[in-house]
Amino acid sequence: MTDLSKSEIRVRNIRGLIRKASTVSLGTRMAEDGSAYTSLVLMATDPLGRPLLLLSDMAVHGQNIAKDPAISLLVAEDPKGRDPLTLSRVSLQGTAEVIDDARLLERYVRRFPSARMYSKFKDFRLYRVNVTRGHLVAGFGDIHWVDAPEFILGPEALDDADVENGVMDHMNSDHANAVQELVSSVSEIGGEWEICGLDEEGMDFRSGWNYERLLFEKPALSAEEMRIQMIHLLKKIRN
């Protein structure tokens, strides 16, 4: 495998932060006077890596976005007992757009099953964040503005709910032991894990409120390519 350039490392870092995140800080402007407001929300992603938020119209942030869709998201690495200021984080800038997309809502609730109940409430809406750029802090002096097209996958990327759901359902139902083996390569946390998201770059896993991500060694643009990548990863884990 060839060495990654500094820009490629930054892109991989940002993508990893976004895909692994469960909770993020959401910055909006107060509807009545434009003053700053920050809240804690759950975040998933669409297959291209764009953030997905499920928000209530009655919440302060929902009212703010209805007035001004410009938002910021702070996505930080889980410190796990370490100094959080030495770890990577990225501030994303963009606009929140309401979307009526059943497949993306299902992708969100696969990651956060507790959201399934209130996702049906009339005051809850699914938002996709159209990111414009990110401000990455990856360590002391390692600070960069990165435009979204560098870390959000393009329209040519795999975005097929039938492929994603078919592979996930097959692996979780028929190859549960293999799923546990795959996640063991990136996590020491026990429990019953399941795949909760797939995209061309890798797999997202969930066990309760624990989340992990495992990258493929190269992009997988079909169900068959995903199968080949998973078999290859399992062989490496077992050897």
PDB file of C-alpha atoms in Angstrom:
ATOM      1  CA  MET A   1       0.000   0.000   0.000  1.00  0.00           C
ATOM      2  CA  THR A   2       1.396   3.395  -0.967  1.00  0.00           C
ATOM      3  CA  ASP A   3       2.012   6.026   1.680  1.00  0.00           C
ATOM      4  CA  LEU A   4      -0.755   8.583   2.017  1.00  0.00           C
ATOM      5  CA  SER A   5      -0.084  12.256   1.342  1.00  0.00           C
ATOM      6  CA  LYS A   6      -0.749  14.834   4.059  1.00  0.00           C
ATOM      7  CA  SER A   7      -3.951  15.949   2.313  1.00  0.00           C
ATOM      8  CA  GLU A   8      -5.157  12.343   2.037  1.00  0.00           C
ATOM      9  CA  ILE A   9      -4.476  11.833   5.743  1.00  0.00           C
ATOM     10  CA  ARG A  10      -6.536  14.939   6.549  1.00  0.00           C
ATOM     11  CA  VAL A  11      -9.416  13.723   4.382  1.00  0.00           C
ATOM     12  CA  ARG A  12      -9.351  10.272   5.964  1.00  0.00           C
ATOM     13  CA  ASN A  13      -9.288  11.874   9.414  1.00  0.00           C
ATOM     14  CA  ILE A  14     -12.324  14.051   8.717  1.00  0.00           C
ATOM     15  CA  ARG A  15     -14.283  11.202   7.143  1.00  0.00           C
ATOM     16  CA  GLY A  16     -13.473   8.972  10.112  1.00  0.00           C
ATOM     17  CA  LEU A  17     -14.614  11.584  12.615  1.00  0.00           C
ATOM     18  CA  ILE A  18     -17.911  12.116  10.799  1.00  0.00           C
ATOM     19  CA  ARG A  19     -18.686   8.431  10.239  1.00  0.00           C
ATOM     20  CA  LYS A  20     -17.800   7.355  13.797  1.00  0.00           C
ATOM     21  CA  ALA A  21     -19.688  10.142  15.578  1.00  0.00           C
ATOM     22  CA  SER A  22     -22.908   9.518  17.463  1.00  0.00           C
ATOM     23  CA  THR A  23     -23.356  12.778  19.373  1.00  0.00           C
ATOM     24  CA  VAL A  24     -22.256  16.187  18.071  1.00  0.00           C
ATOM     25  CA  SER A  25     -22.603  19.818  19.143  1.00  0.00           C
ATOM     26  CA  LEU A  26     -25.031  21.722  16.913  1.00  0.00           C
ATOM     27  CA  GLY A  27     -24.585  25.473  16.587  1.00  0.00           C
ATOM     28  CA  THR A  28     -27.521  27.591  15.371  1.00  0.00           C
ATOM     29  CA  ARG A  29     -28.652  31.225  15.552  1.00  0.00           C
ATOM     30  CA  MET A  30     -31.558  32.125  17.851  1.00  0.00           C
ATOM     31  CA  ALA A  31     -34.670  32.821  15.799  1.00  0.00           C
ATOM     32  CA  GLU A  32     -35.622  35.971  17.675  1.00  0.00           C
ATOM     33  CA  ASP A  33     -32.318  37.849  17.673  1.00  0.00           C
ATOM     34  CA  GLY A  34     -29.621  35.855  15.823  1.00  0.00           C
ATOM     35  CA  SER A  35     -27.552  35.222  18.956  1.00  0.00           C
ATOM     36  CA  ALA A  36     -25.526  32.017  19.224  1.00  0.00           C
ATOM     37  CA  TYR A  37     -27.035  28.778  20.573  1.00  0.00           C
ATOM     38  CA  THR A  38     -25.502  25.310  20.938  1.00  0.00           C
ATOM     39  CA  SER A  39     -27.192  21.973  21.623  1.00  0.00           C
ATOM     40  CA  LEU A  40     -26.284  18.283  21.757  1.00  0.00           C
ATOM     41  CA  VAL A  41     -27.820  16.080  19.049  1.00  0.00           C
ATOM     42  CA  LEU A  42     -27.486  12.605  17.555  1.00  0.00           C
ATOM     43  CA  MET A  43     -25.896  12.428  14.113  1.00  0.00           C
ATOM     44  CA  ALA A  44     -25.851   9.731  11.444  1.00  0.00           C
ATOM     45  CA  THR A  45     -24.648  10.040   7.842  1.00  0.00           C
ATOM     46  CA  ASP A  46     -25.992   9.314   4.389  1.00  0.00           C
ATOM     47  CA  PRO A  47     -23.998   6.996   2.084  1.00  0.00           C
ATOM     48  CA  LEU A  48     -21.942   9.937   0.804  1.00  0.00           C
ATOM     49  CA  GLY A  49     -20.943  10.977   4.331  1.00  0.00           C
ATOM     50  CA  ARG A  50     -23.276  13.962   4.694  1.00  0.00           C
ATOM     51  CA  PRO A  51     -24.627  14.431   8.244  1.00  0.00           C
ATOM     52  CA  LEU A  52     -28.215  13.423   9.041  1.00  0.00           C
ATOM     53  CA  LEU A  53     -30.098  14.952  11.991  1.00  0.00           C
ATOM     54  CA  LEU A  54     -33.572  14.122  13.315  1.00  0.00           C
ATOM     55  CA  LEU A  55     -34.889  17.258  15.032  1.00  0.00           C
ATOM     56  CA  SER A  56     -38.153  18.450  16.534  1.00  0.00           C
ATOM     57  CA  ASP A  57     -39.883  21.602  15.311  1.00  0.00           C
ATOM     58  CA  MET A  58     -40.632  22.379  18.973  1.00  0.00           C
ATOM     59  CA  ALA A  59     -36.975  22.245  20.050  1.00  0.00           C
ATOM     60  CA  VAL A  60     -35.061  25.534  20.175  1.00  0.00           C
ATOM     61  CA  HIS A  61     -32.639  24.360  17.489  1.00  0.00           C
ATOM     62  CA  GLY A  62     -35.559  23.316  15.253  1.00  0.00           C
ATOM     63  CA  GLN A  63     -37.110  26.770  15.548  1.00  0.00           C
ATOM     64  CA  ASN A  64     -33.746  28.367  14.869  1.00  0.00           C
ATOM     65  CA  ILE A  65     -33.132  26.341  11.714  1.00  0.00           C
ATOM     66  CA  ALA A  66     -36.613  27.165  10.419  1.00  0.00           C
ATOM     67  CA  LYS A  67     -35.586  30.836  10.546  1.00  0.00           C
ATOM     68  CA  ASP A  68     -31.954  30.406   9.427  1.00  0.00           C
ATOM     69  CA  PRO A  69     -30.689  27.051   8.052  1.00  0.00           C
ATOM     70  CA  ALA A  70     -26.996  27.989   8.467  1.00  0.00           C
ATOM     71  CA  ILE A  71     -25.486  25.710  11.115  1.00  0.00           C
ATOM     72  CA  SER A  72     -22.207  24.410  12.469  1.00  0.00           C
ATOM     73  CA  LEU A  73     -21.438  20.945  13.839  1.00  0.00           C
ATOM     74  CA  LEU A  74     -18.535  20.177  16.167  1.00  0.00           C
ATOM     75  CA  VAL A  75     -17.474  16.553  15.727  1.00  0.00           C
ATOM     76  CA  ALA A  76     -14.856  15.350  18.213  1.00  0.00           C
ATOM     77  CA  GLU A  77     -12.962  12.109  18.720  1.00  0.00           C
ATOM     78  CA  ASP A  78     -14.030  10.054  21.750  1.00  0.00           C
ATOM     79  CA  PRO A  79     -11.336  10.833  24.372  1.00  0.00           C
ATOM     80  CA  LYS A  80     -11.603   7.435  26.120  1.00  0.00           C
ATOM     81  CA  GLY A  81      -9.730   8.763  29.137  1.00  0.00           C
ATOM     82  CA  ARG A  82      -7.239  10.822  27.120  1.00  0.00           C
ATOM     83  CA  ASP A  83      -6.659  14.579  27.008  1.00  0.00           C
ATOM     84  CA  PRO A  84      -9.397  15.651  24.543  1.00  0.00           C
ATOM     85  CA  LEU A  85      -7.470  18.721  23.401  1.00  0.00           C
ATOM     86  CA  THR A  86      -4.712  16.508  21.990  1.00  0.00           C
ATOM     87  CA  LEU A  87      -7.191  14.599  19.797  1.00  0.00           C
ATOM     88  CA  SER A  88      -8.743  15.356  16.422  1.00  0.00           C
ATOM     89  CA  ARG A  89     -11.928  17.339  15.957  1.00  0.00           C
ATOM     90  CA  VAL A  90     -13.601  19.062  13.045  1.00  0.00           C
ATOM     91  CA  SER A  91     -16.058  21.972  12.907  1.00  0.00           C
ATOM     92  CA  LEU A  92     -18.359  21.624   9.924  1.00  0.00           C
ATOM     93  CA  GLN A  93     -20.121  24.558   8.304  1.00  0.00           C
ATOM     94  CA  GLY A  94     -23.170  24.244   6.088  1.00  0.00           C
ATOM     95  CA  THR A  95     -26.941  24.459   5.863  1.00  0.00           C
ATOM     96  CA  ALA A  96     -29.593  22.076   7.203  1.00  0.00           C
ATOM     97  CA  GLU A  97     -32.190  20.965   4.655  1.00  0.00           C
ATOM     98  CA  VAL A  98     -35.399  19.095   5.466  1.00  0.00           C
ATOM     99  CA  ILE A  99     -35.621  15.915   3.410  1.00  0.00           C
ATOM    100  CA  ASP A 100     -38.513  13.478   3.014  1.00  0.00           C
ATOM    101  CA  ASP A 101     -36.587  10.282   2.284  1.00  0.00           C
ATOM    102  CA  ALA A 102     -37.753   7.026   3.848  1.00  0.00           C
ATOM    103  CA  ARG A 103     -34.513   5.189   3.047  1.00  0.00           C
ATOM    104  CA  LEU A 104     -32.375   7.815   4.781  1.00  0.00           C
ATOM    105  CA  LEU A 105     -34.720   7.887   7.776  1.00  0.00           C
ATOM    106  CA  GLU A 106     -34.344   4.094   7.991  1.00  0.00           C
ATOM    107  CA  ARG A 107     -30.557   4.514   7.813  1.00  0.00           C
ATOM    108  CA  TYR A 108     -30.769   6.947  10.739  1.00  0.00           C
ATOM    109  CA  VAL A 109     -32.896   4.676  12.935  1.00  0.00           C
ATOM    110  CA  ARG A 110     -30.699   1.659  12.185  1.00  0.00           C
ATOM    111  CA  ARG A 111     -27.934   3.612  13.897  1.00  0.00           C
ATOM    112  CA  PHE A 112     -30.217   4.924  16.647  1.00  0.00           C
ATOM    113  CA  PRO A 113     -33.041   2.390  17.204  1.00  0.00           C
ATOM    114  CA  SER A 114     -34.450   4.478  20.077  1.00  0.00           C
ATOM    115  CA  ALA A 115     -35.282   7.157  17.489  1.00  0.00           C
ATOM    116  CA  ARG A 116     -37.730   4.902  15.634  1.00  0.00           C
ATOM    117  CA  MET A 117     -40.623   5.790  17.942  1.00  0.00           C
ATOM    118  CA  TYR A 118     -40.308   9.575  17.792  1.00  0.00           C
ATOM    119  CA  SER A 119     -39.330   9.549  14.109  1.00  0.00           C
ATOM    120  CA  LYS A 120     -43.046   9.023  13.469  1.00  0.00           C
ATOM    121  CA  PHE A 121     -44.109  12.085  15.455  1.00  0.00           C
ATOM    122  CA  LYS A 122     -45.489  14.893  13.277  1.00  0.00           C
ATOM    123  CA  ASP A 123     -43.149  17.505  14.745  1.00  0.00           C
ATOM    124  CA  PHE A 124     -39.950  15.587  13.931  1.00  0.00           C
ATOM    125  CA  ARG A 125     -38.143  16.176  10.658  1.00  0.00           C
ATOM    126  CA  LEU A 126     -35.107  14.563   9.065  1.00  0.00           C
ATOM    127  CA  TYR A 127     -32.436  17.046   8.010  1.00  0.00           C
ATOM    128  CA  ARG A 128     -29.451  16.516   5.756  1.00  0.00           C
ATOM    129  CA  VAL A 129     -26.583  18.937   6.244  1.00  0.00           C
ATOM    130  CA  ASN A 130     -25.155  20.310   3.018  1.00  0.00           C
ATOM    131  CA  VAL A 131     -21.607  20.860   4.219  1.00  0.00           C
ATOM    132  CA  THR A 132     -19.522  23.613   2.647  1.00  0.00           C
ATOM    133  CA  ARG A 133     -16.226  23.180   4.520  1.00  0.00           C
ATOM    134  CA  GLY A 134     -14.619  21.822   7.653  1.00  0.00           C
ATOM    135  CA  HIS A 135     -12.088  23.233  10.115  1.00  0.00           C
ATOM    136  CA  LEU A 136      -9.882  20.340  11.200  1.00  0.00           C
ATOM    137  CA  VAL A 137      -7.755  20.467  14.355  1.00  0.00           C
ATOM    138  CA  ALA A 138      -5.660  17.318  14.273  1.00  0.00           C
ATOM    139  CA  GLY A 139      -3.019  18.264  16.859  1.00  0.00           C
ATOM    140  CA  PHE A 140      -0.789  21.117  17.940  1.00  0.00           C
ATOM    141  CA  GLY A 141      -0.252  23.321  14.895  1.00  0.00           C
ATOM    142  CA  ASP A 142      -1.985  20.799  12.632  1.00  0.00           C
ATOM    143  CA  ILE A 143      -4.980  22.988  11.748  1.00  0.00           C
ATOM    144  CA  HIS A 144      -6.592  23.237   8.319  1.00  0.00           C
ATOM    145  CA  TRP A 145      -9.668  24.471   6.473  1.00  0.00           C
ATOM    146  CA  VAL A 146     -10.816  21.750   4.057  1.00  0.00           C
ATOM    147  CA  ASP A 147     -13.531  22.235   1.426  1.00  0.00           C
ATOM    148  CA  ALA A 148     -16.391  19.740   1.537  1.00  0.00           C
ATOM    149  CA  PRO A 149     -15.828  18.218  -1.938  1.00  0.00           C
ATOM    150  CA  GLU A 150     -12.534  16.862  -0.621  1.00  0.00           C
ATOM    151  CA  PHE A 151     -14.126  14.745   2.155  1.00  0.00           C
ATOM    152  CA  ILE A 152     -17.776  14.277   1.108  1.00  0.00           C
ATOM    153  CA  LEU A 153     -18.063  11.505  -1.486  1.00  0.00           C
ATOM    154  CA  GLY A 154     -19.190  12.561  -4.956  1.00  0.00           C
ATOM    155  CA  PRO A 155     -22.383  11.658  -6.832  1.00  0.00           C
ATOM    156  CA  GLU A 156     -20.602   8.738  -8.500  1.00  0.00           C
ATOM    157  CA  ALA A 157     -20.200   6.974  -5.131  1.00  0.00           C
ATOM    158  CA  LEU A 158     -22.282   3.934  -4.212  1.00  0.00           C
ATOM    159  CA  ASP A 159     -25.702   5.110  -2.996  1.00  0.00           C
ATOM    160  CA  ASP A 160     -28.005   2.109  -3.267  1.00  0.00           C
ATOM    161  CA  ALA A 161     -30.279   1.298  -0.321  1.00  0.00           C
ATOM    162  CA  ASP A 162     -31.114  -2.153  -1.726  1.00  0.00           C
ATOM    163  CA  VAL A 163     -27.433  -3.120  -1.824  1.00  0.00           C
ATOM    164  CA  GLU A 164     -26.750  -1.710   1.643  1.00  0.00           C
ATOM    165  CA  ASN A 165     -29.796  -3.227   3.334  1.00  0.00           C
ATOM    166  CA  GLY A 166     -29.415  -6.561   1.557  1.00  0.00           C
ATOM    167  CA  VAL A 167     -25.802  -7.013   2.624  1.00  0.00           C
ATOM    168  CA  MET A 168     -26.475  -5.792   6.178  1.00  0.00           C
ATOM    169  CA  ASP A 169     -29.490  -8.046   6.685  1.00  0.00           C
ATOM    170  CA  HIS A 170     -27.637 -11.046   5.266  1.00  0.00           C
ATOM    171  CA  MET A 171     -24.552 -10.511   7.437  1.00  0.00           C
ATOM    172  CA  ASN A 172     -26.463  -9.765  10.644  1.00  0.00           C
ATOM    173  CA  SER A 173     -28.887 -12.676  10.199  1.00  0.00           C
ATOM    174  CA  ASP A 174     -26.757 -15.385   8.584  1.00  0.00           C
ATOM    175  CA  HIS A 175     -23.198 -14.497   9.556  1.00  0.00           C
ATOM    176  CA  ALA A 176     -23.490 -13.001  13.039  1.00  0.00           C
ATOM    177  CA  ASN A 177     -20.269 -14.697  14.182  1.00  0.00           C
ATOM    178  CA  ALA A 178     -18.352 -13.172  11.281  1.00  0.00           C
ATOM    179  CA  VAL A 179     -19.716  -9.758  12.223  1.00  0.00           C
ATOM    180  CA  GLN A 180     -18.325 -10.201  15.756  1.00  0.00           C
ATOM    181  CA  GLU A 181     -14.961 -11.193  14.281  1.00  0.00           C
ATOM    182  CA  LEU A 182     -14.878  -8.145  12.030  1.00  0.00           C
ATOM    183  CA  VAL A 183     -15.634  -5.695  14.816  1.00  0.00           C
ATOM    184  CA  SER A 184     -13.118  -7.370  17.145  1.00  0.00           C
ATOM    185  CA  SER A 185     -10.360  -5.999  14.908  1.00  0.00           C
ATOM    186  CA  VAL A 186     -11.291  -2.419  15.856  1.00  0.00           C
ATOM    187  CA  SER A 187     -12.872  -2.742  19.310  1.00  0.00           C
ATOM    188  CA  GLU A 188     -12.195  -4.501  22.603  1.00  0.00           C
ATOM    189  CA  ILE A 189     -15.743  -3.862  23.830  1.00  0.00           C
ATOM    190  CA  GLY A 190     -17.775  -7.027  24.233  1.00  0.00           C
ATOM    191  CA  GLY A 191     -21.445  -7.465  23.468  1.00  0.00           C
ATOM    192  CA  GLU A 192     -23.601  -8.359  20.515  1.00  0.00           C
ATOM    193  CA  TRP A 193     -22.566  -6.174  17.599  1.00  0.00           C
ATOM    194  CA  GLU A 194     -24.413  -5.662  14.335  1.00  0.00           C
ATOM    195  CA  ILE A 195     -23.663  -3.822  11.134  1.00  0.00           C
ATOM    196  CA  CYS A 196     -25.787  -0.653  11.150  1.00  0.00           C
ATOM    197  CA  GLY A 197     -24.440   1.044   8.039  1.00  0.00           C
ATOM    198  CA  LEU A 198     -22.522   0.261   4.847  1.00  0.00           C
ATOM    199  CA  ASP A 199     -20.991   2.509   2.243  1.00  0.00           C
ATOM    200  CA  GLU A 200     -18.353   2.036  -0.403  1.00  0.00           C
ATOM    201  CA  GLU A 201     -15.533   2.812   2.047  1.00  0.00           C
ATOM    202  CA  GLY A 202     -16.447   0.613   4.996  1.00  0.00           C
ATOM    203  CA  MET A 203     -18.800  -0.750   7.643  1.00  0.00           C
ATOM    204  CA  ASP A 204     -20.414   0.862  10.685  1.00  0.00           C
ATOM    205  CA  PHE A 205     -21.136  -1.307  13.725  1.00  0.00           C
ATOM    206  CA  ARG A 206     -23.413  -0.800  16.733  1.00  0.00           C
ATOM    207  CA  SER A 207     -23.743  -2.529  20.098  1.00  0.00           C
ATOM    208  CA  GLY A 208     -26.086  -0.593  22.367  1.00  0.00           C
ATOM    209  CA  TRP A 209     -24.633   2.922  22.433  1.00  0.00           C
ATOM    210  CA  ASN A 210     -21.178   1.794  21.316  1.00  0.00           C
ATOM    211  CA  TYR A 211     -20.155   2.459  17.718  1.00  0.00           C
ATOM    212  CA  GLU A 212     -17.175   1.380  15.618  1.00  0.00           C
ATOM    213  CA  ARG A 213     -16.105   1.601  12.002  1.00  0.00           C
ATOM    214  CA  LEU A 214     -13.983  -0.700   9.862  1.00  0.00           C
ATOM    215  CA  LEU A 215     -12.654   0.434   6.491  1.00  0.00           C
ATOM    216  CA  PHE A 216     -12.447  -1.710   3.386  1.00  0.00           C
ATOM    217  CA  GLU A 217      -9.025  -1.913   1.788  1.00  0.00           C
ATOM    218  CA  LYS A 218     -10.429  -0.457  -1.425  1.00  0.00           C
ATOM    219  CA  PRO A 219     -13.822   0.955  -2.467  1.00  0.00           C
ATOM    220  CA  ALA A 220     -16.612  -1.597  -2.828  1.00  0.00           C
ATOM    221  CA  LEU A 221     -19.106  -0.505  -5.475  1.00  0.00           C
ATOM    222  CA  SER A 222     -21.447  -3.515  -5.401  1.00  0.00           C
ATOM    223  CA  ALA A 223     -22.746  -6.215  -3.071  1.00  0.00           C
ATOM    224  CA  GLU A 224     -20.271  -8.683  -4.569  1.00  0.00           C
ATOM    225  CA  GLU A 225     -17.340  -6.334  -4.017  1.00  0.00           C
ATOM    226  CA  MET A 226     -18.444  -5.852  -0.404  1.00  0.00           C
ATOM    227  CA  ARG A 227     -18.549  -9.625   0.049  1.00  0.00           C
ATOM    228  CA  ILE A 228     -15.032  -9.967  -1.352  1.00  0.00           C
ATOM    229  CA  GLN A 229     -13.741  -7.186   0.900  1.00  0.00           C
ATOM    230  CA  MET A 230     -15.316  -8.758   4.007  1.00  0.00           C
ATOM    231  CA  ILE A 231     -13.838 -12.168   3.206  1.00  0.00           C
ATOM    232  CA  HIS A 232     -10.427 -10.577   2.720  1.00  0.00           C
ATOM    233  CA  LEU A 233     -10.678  -8.746   6.061  1.00  0.00           C
ATOM    234  CA  LEU A 234     -11.772 -11.930   7.848  1.00  0.00           C
ATOM    235  CA  LYS A 235      -8.800 -13.836   6.422  1.00  0.00           C
ATOM    236  CA  LYS A 236      -6.433 -11.148   7.729  1.00  0.00           C
ATOM    237  CA  ILE A 237      -8.066 -11.252  11.180  1.00  0.00           C
ATOM    238  CA  ARG A 238      -7.844 -15.060  11.369  1.00  0.00           C
ATOM    239  CA  ASN A 239      -4.222 -15.300  10.236  1.00  0.00           C
TER     240      ASN A 239
END
